[in-house]
Coordinates of N, CA and C and ligand atoms in Angstrom, one line a residue:
M1291 N 93.5 79.0 92.5 CA 94.9 79.4 92.5 C 95.0 80.7 91.6
L1292 N 95.7 81.7 92.2 CA 96.0 82.9 91.4 C 97.3 82.7 90.7
I1293 N 97.4 83.1 89.5 CA 98.7 82.9 88.8 C 99.1 84.3 88.2
T1294 N 100.3 84.7 88.6 CA 100.8 86.0 88.2 C 101.7 85.8 87.0
L1295 N 101.6 86.5 85.9 CA 102.4 86.4 84.8 C 103.1 87.8 84.6
P1296 N 104.4 87.8 84.9 CA 105.1 89.1 84.8 C 105.4 89.4 83.3
K1297 N 105.4 90.7 83.0 CA 105.9 91.3 81.7 C 105.3 90.6 80.5
V1298 N 104.0 90.5 80.5 CA 103.3 90.1 79.3 C 103.4 91.1 78.2
L1299 N 103.5 92.4 78.7 CA 103.8 93.5 77.8 C 105.1 94.2 78.3
S1300 N 105.9 94.6 77.4 CA 107.2 95.3 77.8 C 106.8 96.7 78.2
I1301 N 107.8 97.4 78.8 CA 107.6 98.8 79.2 C 107.3 99.7 78.0
A1302 N 108.0 99.4 76.9 CA 107.8 100.2 75.7 C 106.3 99.9 75.1
E1303 N 105.9 98.7 75.2 CA 104.5 98.4 74.7 C 103.5 99.1 75.6
V1304 N 103.7 99.0 76.9 CA 102.8 99.7 77.9 C 102.7 101.2 77.6
R1305 N 103.9 101.8 77.3 CA 103.9 103.2 77.0 C 103.0 103.5 75.7
Q1306 N 103.2 102.7 74.7 CA 102.3 102.8 73.5 C 100.8 102.7 73.8
F1307 N 100.5 101.6 74.6 CA 99.1 101.4 75.0 C 98.6 102.6 75.7
R1308 N 99.4 103.2 76.6 CA 98.9 104.3 77.4 C 98.6 105.5 76.5
E1309 N 99.4 105.7 75.5 CA 99.2 106.9 74.6 C 97.9 106.7 73.9
H1310 N 97.7 105.5 73.3 CA 96.4 105.3 72.6 C 95.2 105.4 73.6
L1311 N 95.4 104.9 74.8 CA 94.2 104.9 75.7 C 94.0 106.3 76.2
H1312 N 95.0 107.1 76.3 CA 94.9 108.5 76.8 C 94.0 109.3 75.8
N1313 N 94.2 109.0 74.5 CA 93.5 109.8 73.5 C 92.2 109.2 73.1
A1314 N 91.8 108.1 73.7 CA 90.6 107.4 73.3 C 89.4 108.0 74.0
E1315 N 88.2 107.7 73.4 CA 87.0 108.1 74.0 C 86.4 107.0 74.9
W1316 N 86.2 107.4 76.2 CA 85.8 106.4 77.2 C 84.3 106.5 77.4
Q1317 N 83.7 105.3 77.7 CA 82.2 105.3 77.9 C 82.0 104.9 79.3
D1318 N 80.8 105.2 79.8 CA 80.3 104.7 81.1 C 80.3 103.2 81.1
G1319 N 81.0 102.6 82.1 CA 81.0 101.1 82.1 C 79.7 100.4 82.3
L1320 N 78.7 101.2 82.8 CA 77.4 100.6 83.0 C 76.7 100.1 81.7
S1321 N 77.1 100.8 80.6 CA 76.5 100.4 79.3 C 76.8 99.0 78.9
T1322 N 77.8 98.4 79.5 CA 78.2 97.0 79.2 C 78.1 96.1 80.3
A1323 N 77.5 96.5 81.5 CA 77.4 95.6 82.6 C 76.3 94.6 82.4
G1324 N 76.6 93.4 82.6 CA 75.5 92.4 82.6 C 74.6 92.5 83.8
S1325 N 73.6 91.7 83.8 CA 72.6 91.8 84.9 C 73.2 91.4 86.2
L1326 N 74.3 90.6 86.2 CA 75.0 90.3 87.5 C 75.7 91.4 88.1
A1327 N 76.1 92.4 87.3 CA 77.1 93.4 87.7 C 76.5 94.8 87.8
R1328 N 75.3 95.0 87.2 CA 74.7 96.3 87.0 C 74.7 97.2 88.2
H1329 N 74.5 96.6 89.4 CA 74.3 97.4 90.6 C 75.6 97.8 91.3
V1330 N 76.7 97.2 90.9 CA 78.0 97.4 91.6 C 79.1 98.0 90.7
K1331 N 78.8 98.2 89.4 CA 79.8 98.7 88.5 C 79.9 100.2 88.4
N1332 N 81.0 100.8 88.6 CA 81.2 102.3 88.4 C 82.6 102.5 87.9
N1333 N 82.7 102.5 86.6 CA 84.0 102.7 86.0 C 83.8 103.2 84.5
Q1334 N 84.8 103.2 83.7 CA 84.7 103.6 82.3 C 85.3 102.5 81.5
Q1335 N 84.7 102.3 80.2 CA 85.3 101.3 79.3 C 85.4 101.9 77.9
L1336 N 86.3 101.2 77.1 CA 86.4 101.6 75.7 C 85.4 100.8 74.9
D1337 N 84.9 101.4 73.9 CA 84.0 100.7 72.9 C 84.9 99.7 72.2
D1338 N 84.6 98.4 72.4 CA 85.5 97.4 71.8 C 85.3 97.1 70.3
S1339 N 84.2 97.8 69.8 CA 84.0 97.5 68.4 C 84.7 98.6 67.5
Q1340 N 85.5 99.4 68.2 CA 86.2 100.5 67.4 C 87.7 100.6 67.8
E1341 N 88.4 101.3 66.9 CA 89.8 101.6 67.3 C 89.8 102.6 68.4
P1342 N 90.8 102.6 69.3 CA 92.0 101.8 69.3 C 91.8 100.4 69.9
A1343 N 90.6 100.2 70.4 CA 90.4 98.9 71.2 C 90.7 97.7 70.4
I1344 N 90.3 97.7 69.1 CA 90.5 96.5 68.3 C 92.0 96.1 68.2
S1345 N 92.8 97.1 67.8 CA 94.3 96.9 67.6 C 95.0 96.5 68.9
L1346 N 94.6 97.2 69.9 CA 95.3 96.9 71.2 C 94.9 95.5 71.7
A1347 N 93.6 95.1 71.5 CA 93.2 93.7 71.9 C 94.0 92.7 71.1
N1348 N 94.1 92.9 69.8 CA 94.9 92.0 69.0 C 96.4 91.9 69.4
H1349 N 96.9 93.0 69.8 CA 98.3 93.1 70.2 C 98.4 92.2 71.5
I1350 N 97.5 92.3 72.4 CA 97.5 91.5 73.6 C 97.4 90.0 73.3
L1351 N 96.5 89.6 72.3 CA 96.4 88.2 72.0 C 97.7 87.7 71.4
K1352 N 98.4 88.5 70.6 CA 99.7 88.0 70.0 C 100.7 87.9 71.2
A1353 N 100.7 88.8 72.1 CA 101.7 88.7 73.2 C 101.4 87.5 74.0
L1354 N 100.1 87.1 74.2 CA 99.8 85.9 75.0 C 100.3 84.7 74.4
A1355 N 100.2 84.6 73.0 CA 100.6 83.4 72.3 C 102.1 83.2 72.5
C1356 N 102.8 84.3 72.8 CA 104.3 84.2 73.0 C 104.7 84.1 74.4
T1357 N 103.7 83.9 75.3 CA 104.0 83.8 76.7 C 103.7 82.3 77.2
P1358 N 104.8 81.5 77.2 CA 104.6 80.1 77.5 C 103.8 79.8 78.8
A1359 N 104.1 80.7 79.8 CA 103.4 80.4 81.1 C 101.9 80.6 81.0
F1360 N 101.5 81.5 80.1 CA 100.1 81.7 79.9 C 99.5 80.5 79.3
V1361 N 100.1 80.0 78.3 CA 99.6 78.8 77.5 C 99.5 77.6 78.5
S1362 N 100.6 77.5 79.3 CA 100.7 76.3 80.2 C 99.6 76.4 81.3
A1363 N 99.4 77.6 81.8 CA 98.4 77.8 82.9 C 97.0 77.8 82.5
A1364 N 96.7 78.3 81.3 CA 95.3 78.5 80.8 C 94.9 77.4 79.9
L1365 N 95.8 76.8 79.2 CA 95.5 75.8 78.1 C 94.3 76.3 77.3
P1366 N 94.5 77.5 76.7 CA 93.4 78.2 76.1 C 92.7 77.5 74.9
D1367 N 91.4 77.5 74.9 CA 90.6 77.0 73.8 C 90.0 78.2 73.1
R1368 N 89.4 79.1 73.8 CA 88.8 80.3 73.2 C 89.2 81.5 74.2
I1369 N 89.6 82.6 73.6 CA 89.9 83.8 74.4 C 89.0 84.9 73.9
Y1370 N 88.3 85.5 74.9 CA 87.5 86.7 74.6 C 88.4 87.9 74.3
P1371 N 88.2 88.6 73.2 CA 89.1 89.7 72.9 C 89.2 90.7 74.0
P1372 N 90.4 91.0 74.5 CA 90.6 91.8 75.7 C 89.8 93.2 75.6
K1373 N 89.3 93.6 76.7 CA 88.6 94.9 76.8 C 89.4 95.8 77.7
F1374 N 89.0 97.0 77.8 CA 89.9 98.0 78.5 C 89.0 98.8 79.4
N1375 N 89.4 99.0 80.7 CA 88.7 99.8 81.6 C 89.6 100.8 82.3
R1376 N 88.9 101.8 82.9 CA 89.6 102.9 83.6 C 88.8 103.3 84.8
Y1377 N 89.5 103.4 85.9 CA 88.8 103.9 87.1 C 89.5 105.2 87.6
R1378 N 88.6 106.2 87.7 CA 89.1 107.5 88.3 C 88.8 107.6 89.8
E1379 N 89.2 108.7 90.4 CA 89.0 108.8 91.8 C 87.5 108.5 92.2
S1380 N 87.4 107.7 93.2 CA 86.1 107.3 93.8 C 85.4 106.2 93.0
E1381 N 85.9 105.9 91.8 CA 85.2 104.8 91.0 C 85.7 103.4 91.6
T1382 N 84.8 102.5 91.4 CA 85.0 101.1 92.0 C 84.2 100.1 91.3
Y1383 N 84.4 98.8 91.6 CA 83.6 97.8 91.0 C 83.3 96.8 92.2
G1384 N 82.1 96.8 92.7 CA 81.8 96.0 93.9 C 81.8 94.5 93.6
A1385 N 81.7 93.7 94.7 CA 81.8 92.3 94.6 C 80.8 91.7 93.6
H1386 N 81.3 90.8 92.7 CA 80.5 90.2 91.7 C 81.2 88.9 91.2
I1387 N 80.4 88.1 90.5 CA 81.0 87.0 89.8 C 80.7 87.2 88.3
D1388 N 81.7 87.0 87.4 CA 81.6 87.2 86.0 C 80.6 86.2 85.4
A1389 N 79.9 86.6 84.4 CA 78.9 85.8 83.7 C 79.6 84.5 83.3
A1390 N 78.8 83.4 83.3 CA 79.4 82.1 83.0 C 79.6 81.9 81.5
L1391 N 78.7 82.5 80.7 CA 78.8 82.3 79.2 C 78.8 83.6 78.6
M1392 N 79.6 83.8 77.5 CA 79.7 85.1 76.8 C 79.7 84.8 75.3
Q1393 N 79.1 85.6 74.6 CA 79.1 85.6 73.1 C 80.3 86.3 72.7
I1394 N 81.2 85.7 71.9 CA 82.4 86.4 71.4 C 81.9 87.4 70.3
P1395 N 82.2 88.7 70.5 CA 81.7 89.7 69.6 C 82.1 89.4 68.1
G1396 N 81.2 89.6 67.2 CA 81.5 89.4 65.8 C 81.5 87.9 65.4
S1397 N 81.0 87.0 66.3 CA 81.0 85.6 65.9 C 79.8 85.0 66.5
H1398 N 79.5 83.7 66.1 CA 78.4 83.0 66.7 C 78.9 82.1 67.8
L1399 N 80.2 82.3 68.2 CA 80.8 81.4 69.2 C 80.4 81.9 70.6
T1400 N 80.1 80.9 71.5 CA 79.9 81.2 72.9 C 81.2 80.7 73.6
L1401 N 81.6 81.5 74.7 CA 82.7 81.2 75.5 C 82.3 80.9 76.9
R1402 N 82.7 79.8 77.5 CA 82.5 79.5 78.9 C 83.6 80.1 79.6
T1403 N 83.4 80.9 80.6 CA 84.5 81.6 81.3 C 85.0 80.7 82.4
D1404 N 86.2 80.1 82.1 CA 86.9 79.3 83.1 C 87.9 80.1 83.9
L1405 N 88.6 81.0 83.2 CA 89.6 81.9 83.8 C 89.3 83.3 83.5
S1406 N 89.5 84.2 84.4 CA 89.4 85.6 84.2 C 90.8 86.2 84.3
A1407 N 91.1 87.2 83.5 CA 92.4 87.8 83.4 C 92.4 89.3 83.5
S1408 N 93.3 89.9 84.3 CA 93.5 91.3 84.4 C 94.9 91.6 84.0
L1409 N 95.1 92.5 83.0 CA 96.4 92.9 82.7 C 96.6 94.4 83.1
F1410 N 97.5 94.7 84.0 CA 97.6 96.0 84.6 C 98.3 96.9 83.6
L1411 N 97.8 98.1 83.4 CA 98.4 99.0 82.4 C 98.9 100.3 83.1
A1412 N 98.6 100.4 84.4 CA 99.1 101.6 85.2 C 100.0 101.0 86.3
D1413 N 101.1 101.7 86.7 CA 101.9 101.2 87.7 C 101.3 101.5 89.1
P1414 N 101.6 100.7 90.1 CA 101.0 100.9 91.4 C 101.2 102.3 92.0
D1415 N 102.3 102.9 91.7 CA 102.5 104.3 92.3 C 101.7 105.4 91.6
E1416 N 101.0 105.0 90.6 CA 100.2 106.0 89.9 C 98.8 106.3 90.5
Y1417 N 98.4 105.3 91.4 CA 97.1 105.4 92.0 C 97.1 104.7 93.4
D1418 N 96.2 105.2 94.2 CA 95.9 104.5 95.5 C 94.6 103.9 95.5
G1419 N 94.4 102.8 96.2 CA 93.2 101.9 96.1 C 93.3 101.2 94.8
G1420 N 92.2 100.7 94.3 CA 92.2 100.0 93.0 C 92.7 98.6 93.0
E1421 N 92.8 98.0 94.2 CA 93.3 96.6 94.3 C 92.2 95.7 93.7
L1422 N 92.7 94.7 93.0 CA 91.7 93.6 92.6 C 91.7 92.7 93.8
C1423 N 90.5 92.5 94.4 CA 90.3 91.7 95.6 C 89.6 90.4 95.2
I1424 N 90.2 89.3 95.3 CA 89.7 88.0 94.9 C 89.5 87.1 96.0
N1425 N 88.2 86.6 96.2 CA 87.9 85.6 97.2 C 88.5 84.3 96.8
T1426 N 89.3 83.7 97.6 CA 89.9 82.3 97.3 C 89.6 81.4 98.5
Q1427 N 89.9 80.2 98.4 CA 89.7 79.3 99.5 C 90.6 79.6 100.7
H1428 N 91.6 80.4 100.4 CA 92.5 80.8 101.5 C 92.2 82.2 102.0
G1429 N 91.0 82.7 101.7 CA 90.6 84.1 102.1 C 90.8 85.0 100.9
T1430 N 90.6 86.3 101.2 CA 90.6 87.3 100.2 C 92.1 87.7 99.9
Q1431 N 92.4 87.6 98.6 CA 93.8 88.0 98.2 C 93.7 89.3 97.4
T1432 N 94.6 90.2 97.6 CA 94.5 91.5 96.9 C 95.7 91.5 95.9
V1433 N 95.4 92.0 94.7 CA 96.4 92.0 93.7 C 96.5 93.4 93.1
K1434 N 97.7 93.9 93.0 CA 98.0 95.2 92.4 C 99.4 95.1 91.8
L1435 N 99.5 94.9 90.5 CA 100.7 94.6 89.8 C 101.3 95.7 89.0
A1436 N 102.6 95.5 88.7 CA 103.3 96.5 87.8 C 102.6 96.5 86.4
A1437 N 102.7 97.7 85.8 CA 102.2 97.8 84.4 C 102.8 96.8 83.5
G1438 N 102.0 96.0 82.8 CA 102.6 95.0 81.9 C 102.4 93.6 82.5
D1439 N 102.2 93.5 83.8 CA 102.0 92.2 84.4 C 100.5 91.8 84.4
M1440 N 100.2 90.5 84.5 CA 98.9 90.0 84.4 C 98.6 89.0 85.5
V1441 N 97.3 89.0 86.0 CA 96.9 87.9 86.9 C 95.8 87.1 86.2
L1442 N 95.9 85.8 86.5 CA 94.8 84.8 86.0 C 94.2 84.3 87.2
Y1443 N 92.8 84.2 87.3 CA 92.2 83.6 88.4 C 90.9 82.9 88.0
P1444 N 90.4 81.9 88.8 CA 89.3 81.2 88.4 C 88.0 82.1 88.3
S1445 N 87.3 82.0 87.2 CA 86.1 82.8 87.0 C 85.0 82.5 88.0
T1446 N 85.2 81.4 88.7 CA 84.2 81.1 89.8 C 84.3 82.0 91.0
S1447 N 85.4 82.8 91.0 CA 85.7 83.6 92.3 C 84.9 84.9 92.3
L1448 N 84.4 85.2 93.5 CA 83.8 86.5 93.8 C 85.0 87.5 93.8
H1449 N 84.8 88.6 93.1 CA 85.9 89.6 93.1 C 85.4 91.0 93.0
S1450 N 86.3 91.9 93.3 CA 85.9 93.4 93.3 C 87.1 94.2 93.0
V1451 N 86.9 95.4 92.7 CA 88.0 96.4 92.6 C 87.8 97.5 93.6
S1452 N 88.7 97.7 94.6 CA 88.4 98.6 95.6 C 88.5 100.0 95.1
P1453 N 87.8 101.0 95.8 CA 87.6 102.3 95.3 C 89.0 103.0 95.1
I1454 N 89.1 103.8 94.1 CA 90.3 104.6 93.8 C 90.3 105.8 94.7
T1455 N 91.4 106.1 95.4 CA 91.4 107.3 96.3 C 92.3 108.3 95.7
R1456 N 93.2 108.0 94.7 CA 94.0 108.9 94.1 C 94.5 108.4 92.7
G1457 N 94.5 109.3 91.7 CA 95.0 108.8 90.4 C 94.0 108.1 89.6
V1458 N 94.6 107.4 88.6 CA 93.8 106.6 87.6 C 94.3 105.2 87.4
R1459 N 93.4 104.3 87.4 CA 93.8 102.9 87.2 C 93.3 102.4 85.8
V1460 N 94.3 102.0 85.0 CA 93.9 101.5 83.6 C 94.3 100.1 83.5
A1461 N 93.4 99.3 82.9 CA 93.7 97.8 82.8 C 93.0 97.2 81.6
A1462 N 93.5 96.1 81.1 CA 92.8 95.3 80.2 C 92.3 94.1 80.9
F1463 N 91.1 93.5 80.5 CA 90.6 92.4 81.2 C 89.9 91.5 80.1
F1464 N 89.9 90.2 80.4 CA 89.2 89.3 79.4 C 89.1 87.9 80.1
W1465 N 88.5 87.0 79.3 CA 88.2 85.7 79.8 C 88.7 84.6 78.9
I1466 N 88.9 83.4 79.5 CA 89.4 82.3 78.7 C 88.6 81.1 78.9
Q1467 N 88.2 80.4 77.9 CA 87.7 79.0 77.9 C 88.8 78.1 77.8
S1468 N 89.1 77.2 78.7 CA 90.2 76.4 78.7 C 89.8 75.0 78.0
M1469 N 90.8 74.4 77.4 CA 90.6 73.1 76.9 C 90.4 72.1 78.0
V1470 N 90.9 72.4 79.2 CA 90.7 71.5 80.4 C 89.8 72.3 81.3
K1471 N 88.5 71.9 81.3 CA 87.5 72.6 82.1 C 87.7 72.5 83.6
D1472 N 88.1 71.3 84.1 CA 88.2 71.0 85.5 C 89.4 71.8 86.1
I1473 N 89.2 72.6 87.1 CA 90.2 73.4 87.6 C 91.3 72.6 88.3
Q1474 N 91.0 71.5 88.9 CA 92.0 70.7 89.6 C 92.9 70.0 88.6
Q1475 N 92.3 69.5 87.5 CA 93.1 68.9 86.5 C 94.0 69.9 85.8
R1476 N 93.5 71.1 85.6 CA 94.3 72.2 84.9 C 95.4 72.6 85.8
E1477 N 95.2 72.7 87.1 CA 96.3 73.1 88.0 C 97.4 72.0 88.1
L1478 N 96.9 70.7 88.1 CA 97.9 69.6 88.2 C 98.8 69.7 86.9
L1479 N 98.2 69.9 85.8 CA 99.0 69.9 84.5 C 99.9 71.1 84.6
F1480 N 99.5 72.2 85.1 CA 100.4 73.4 85.2 C 101.6 73.1 86.1
E1481 N 101.3 72.5 87.2 CA 102.4 72.2 88.2 C 103.4 71.2 87.5
L1482 N 102.8 70.2 86.9 CA 103.7 69.2 86.3 C 104.5 69.8 85.2
D1483 N 103.9 70.7 84.4 CA 104.7 71.3 83.3 C 105.8 72.2 83.9
N1484 N 105.5 72.9 84.9 CA 106.5 73.7 85.6 C 107.7 72.9 86.0
S1485 N 107.4 71.7 86.6 CA 108.5 70.8 87.0 C 109.3 70.3 85.8
I1486 N 108.6 69.9 84.8 CA 109.3 69.4 83.6 C 110.2 70.5 83.0
Q1487 N 109.7 71.8 83.0 CA 110.5 72.8 82.4 C 111.8 73.0 83.2
K1488 N 111.7 72.9 84.6 CA 112.9 73.1 85.4 C 113.8 71.9 85.2
L1489 N 113.3 70.7 85.2 CA 114.2 69.5 85.0 C 114.8 69.6 83.6
T1490 N 114.1 70.0 82.6 CA 114.7 70.1 81.3 C 115.9 71.1 81.3
A1491 N 115.7 72.2 82.0 CA 116.8 73.1 82.1 C 118.0 72.5 82.8
E1492 N 117.8 71.7 83.7 CA 118.9 71.1 84.5 C 119.5 69.9 83.8
L1493 N 118.7 69.1 83.3 CA 119.2 67.8 82.8 C 119.2 67.7 81.3
G1494 N 118.6 68.6 80.6 CA 118.5 68.5 79.1 C 117.3 67.8 78.7
P1495 N 116.8 68.1 77.4 CA 115.6 67.5 77.0 C 115.6 66.0 76.7
N1496 N 116.8 65.5 76.5 CA 117.0 64.1 76.2 C 117.2 63.1 77.3
H1497 N 117.2 63.7 78.5 CA 117.4 62.9 79.7 C 116.2 61.9 79.8
L1498 N 116.4 60.6 80.1 CA 115.4 59.6 80.0 C 114.2 60.0 80.8
E1499 N 114.4 60.5 82.1 CA 113.2 60.8 82.9 C 112.5 62.0 82.5
V1500 N 113.2 63.0 81.8 CA 112.5 64.1 81.3 C 111.6 63.7 80.1
V1501 N 112.1 62.8 79.3 CA 111.3 62.3 78.2 C 110.1 61.5 78.7
H1502 N 110.3 60.8 79.8 CA 109.2 60.0 80.4 C 108.2 60.9 81.0
L1503 N 108.6 62.0 81.7 CA 107.6 62.9 82.3 C 106.9 63.7 81.3
S1504 N 107.6 64.1 80.2 CA 106.9 64.8 79.1 C 105.8 64.0 78.5
G1505 N 106.2 62.7 78.3 CA 105.2 61.8 77.8 C 104.0 61.7 78.7
L1506 N 104.2 61.6 80.0 CA 103.2 61.5 81.0 C 102.3 62.7 80.9
Y1507 N 102.9 63.9 80.8 CA 102.1 65.2 80.7 C 101.2 65.1 79.5
H1508 N 101.7 64.7 78.4 CA 100.9 64.7 77.1 C 99.8 63.6 77.2
N1509 N 100.1 62.5 77.9 CA 99.1 61.5 78.0 C 98.0 61.9 78.9
L1510 N 98.3 62.7 80.0 CA 97.2 63.2 80.8 C 96.4 64.3 80.1
L1511 N 97.1 65.1 79.3 CA 96.5 66.2 78.6 C 95.5 65.5 77.5
R1512 N 95.9 64.4 76.9 CA 95.1 63.7 76.0 C 93.8 63.2 76.6
Q1513 N 93.9 62.8 77.9 CA 92.8 62.3 78.6 C 91.8 63.4 79.0
W1514 N 92.4 64.5 79.4 CA 91.5 65.6 80.1 C 91.1 66.7 79.1
A1515 N 91.8 66.9 78.0 CA 91.5 68.1 77.2 C 90.3 67.8 76.3
T1516 N 89.4 68.7 76.2 CA 88.3 68.6 75.2 C 88.2 69.9 74.4
P1517 N 89.2 70.0 73.4 CA 89.2 71.2 72.6 C 87.9 71.3 71.8
S1518 N 87.4 72.5 71.6 CA 86.1 72.7 70.9 C 86.3 72.5 69.4
Ligands
NI2329 NI1 84.6 90.8 87.0

């Protein structure tokens, strides 16, 4: 299931990000491609060990913590500090699957990639091409979102970024290890939580069935979550 999260960053925040990213020094993306992606990657990345990447990544992590739909959908256990990439005309990232395990920079922690995230930082009218194409059980889905919006998708999916034919595509991307490893269990919990939120708005938090369903949600979470 692909999950779109609108307005993770506001228009003002996106504008700030773009200023920093415009003035930053970009590197060839190949320098950070793992063995799985080396043959298909053609883009630019920021050095994440330096400013402005560090501050911008922290800003995104704070924004995510204040985005209930992200917490509900991902049930995050560990989040890889967001990275930044840029695609100019004719640049592309061919079909690949992200590495299963990643070392979190500056720590001894390993992260299992359960979910991949792309946070768009350029508006769709700024560039042509550059769609994120994700293979799902319902066929290939293409994603191109407004600046500030984010997509979450299972890291098990084959995906690519189609070639840019005009303009520049800028985005942040990162991975999440979820407290609920099983994708079906995680999606059931997300759907249940969505319904509980809607019922709570309609009936109030003290309605007997709302209390009952909330309890059910937490008892399922207790069974399925394995926080590290
Ligand atoms: Ni990827």
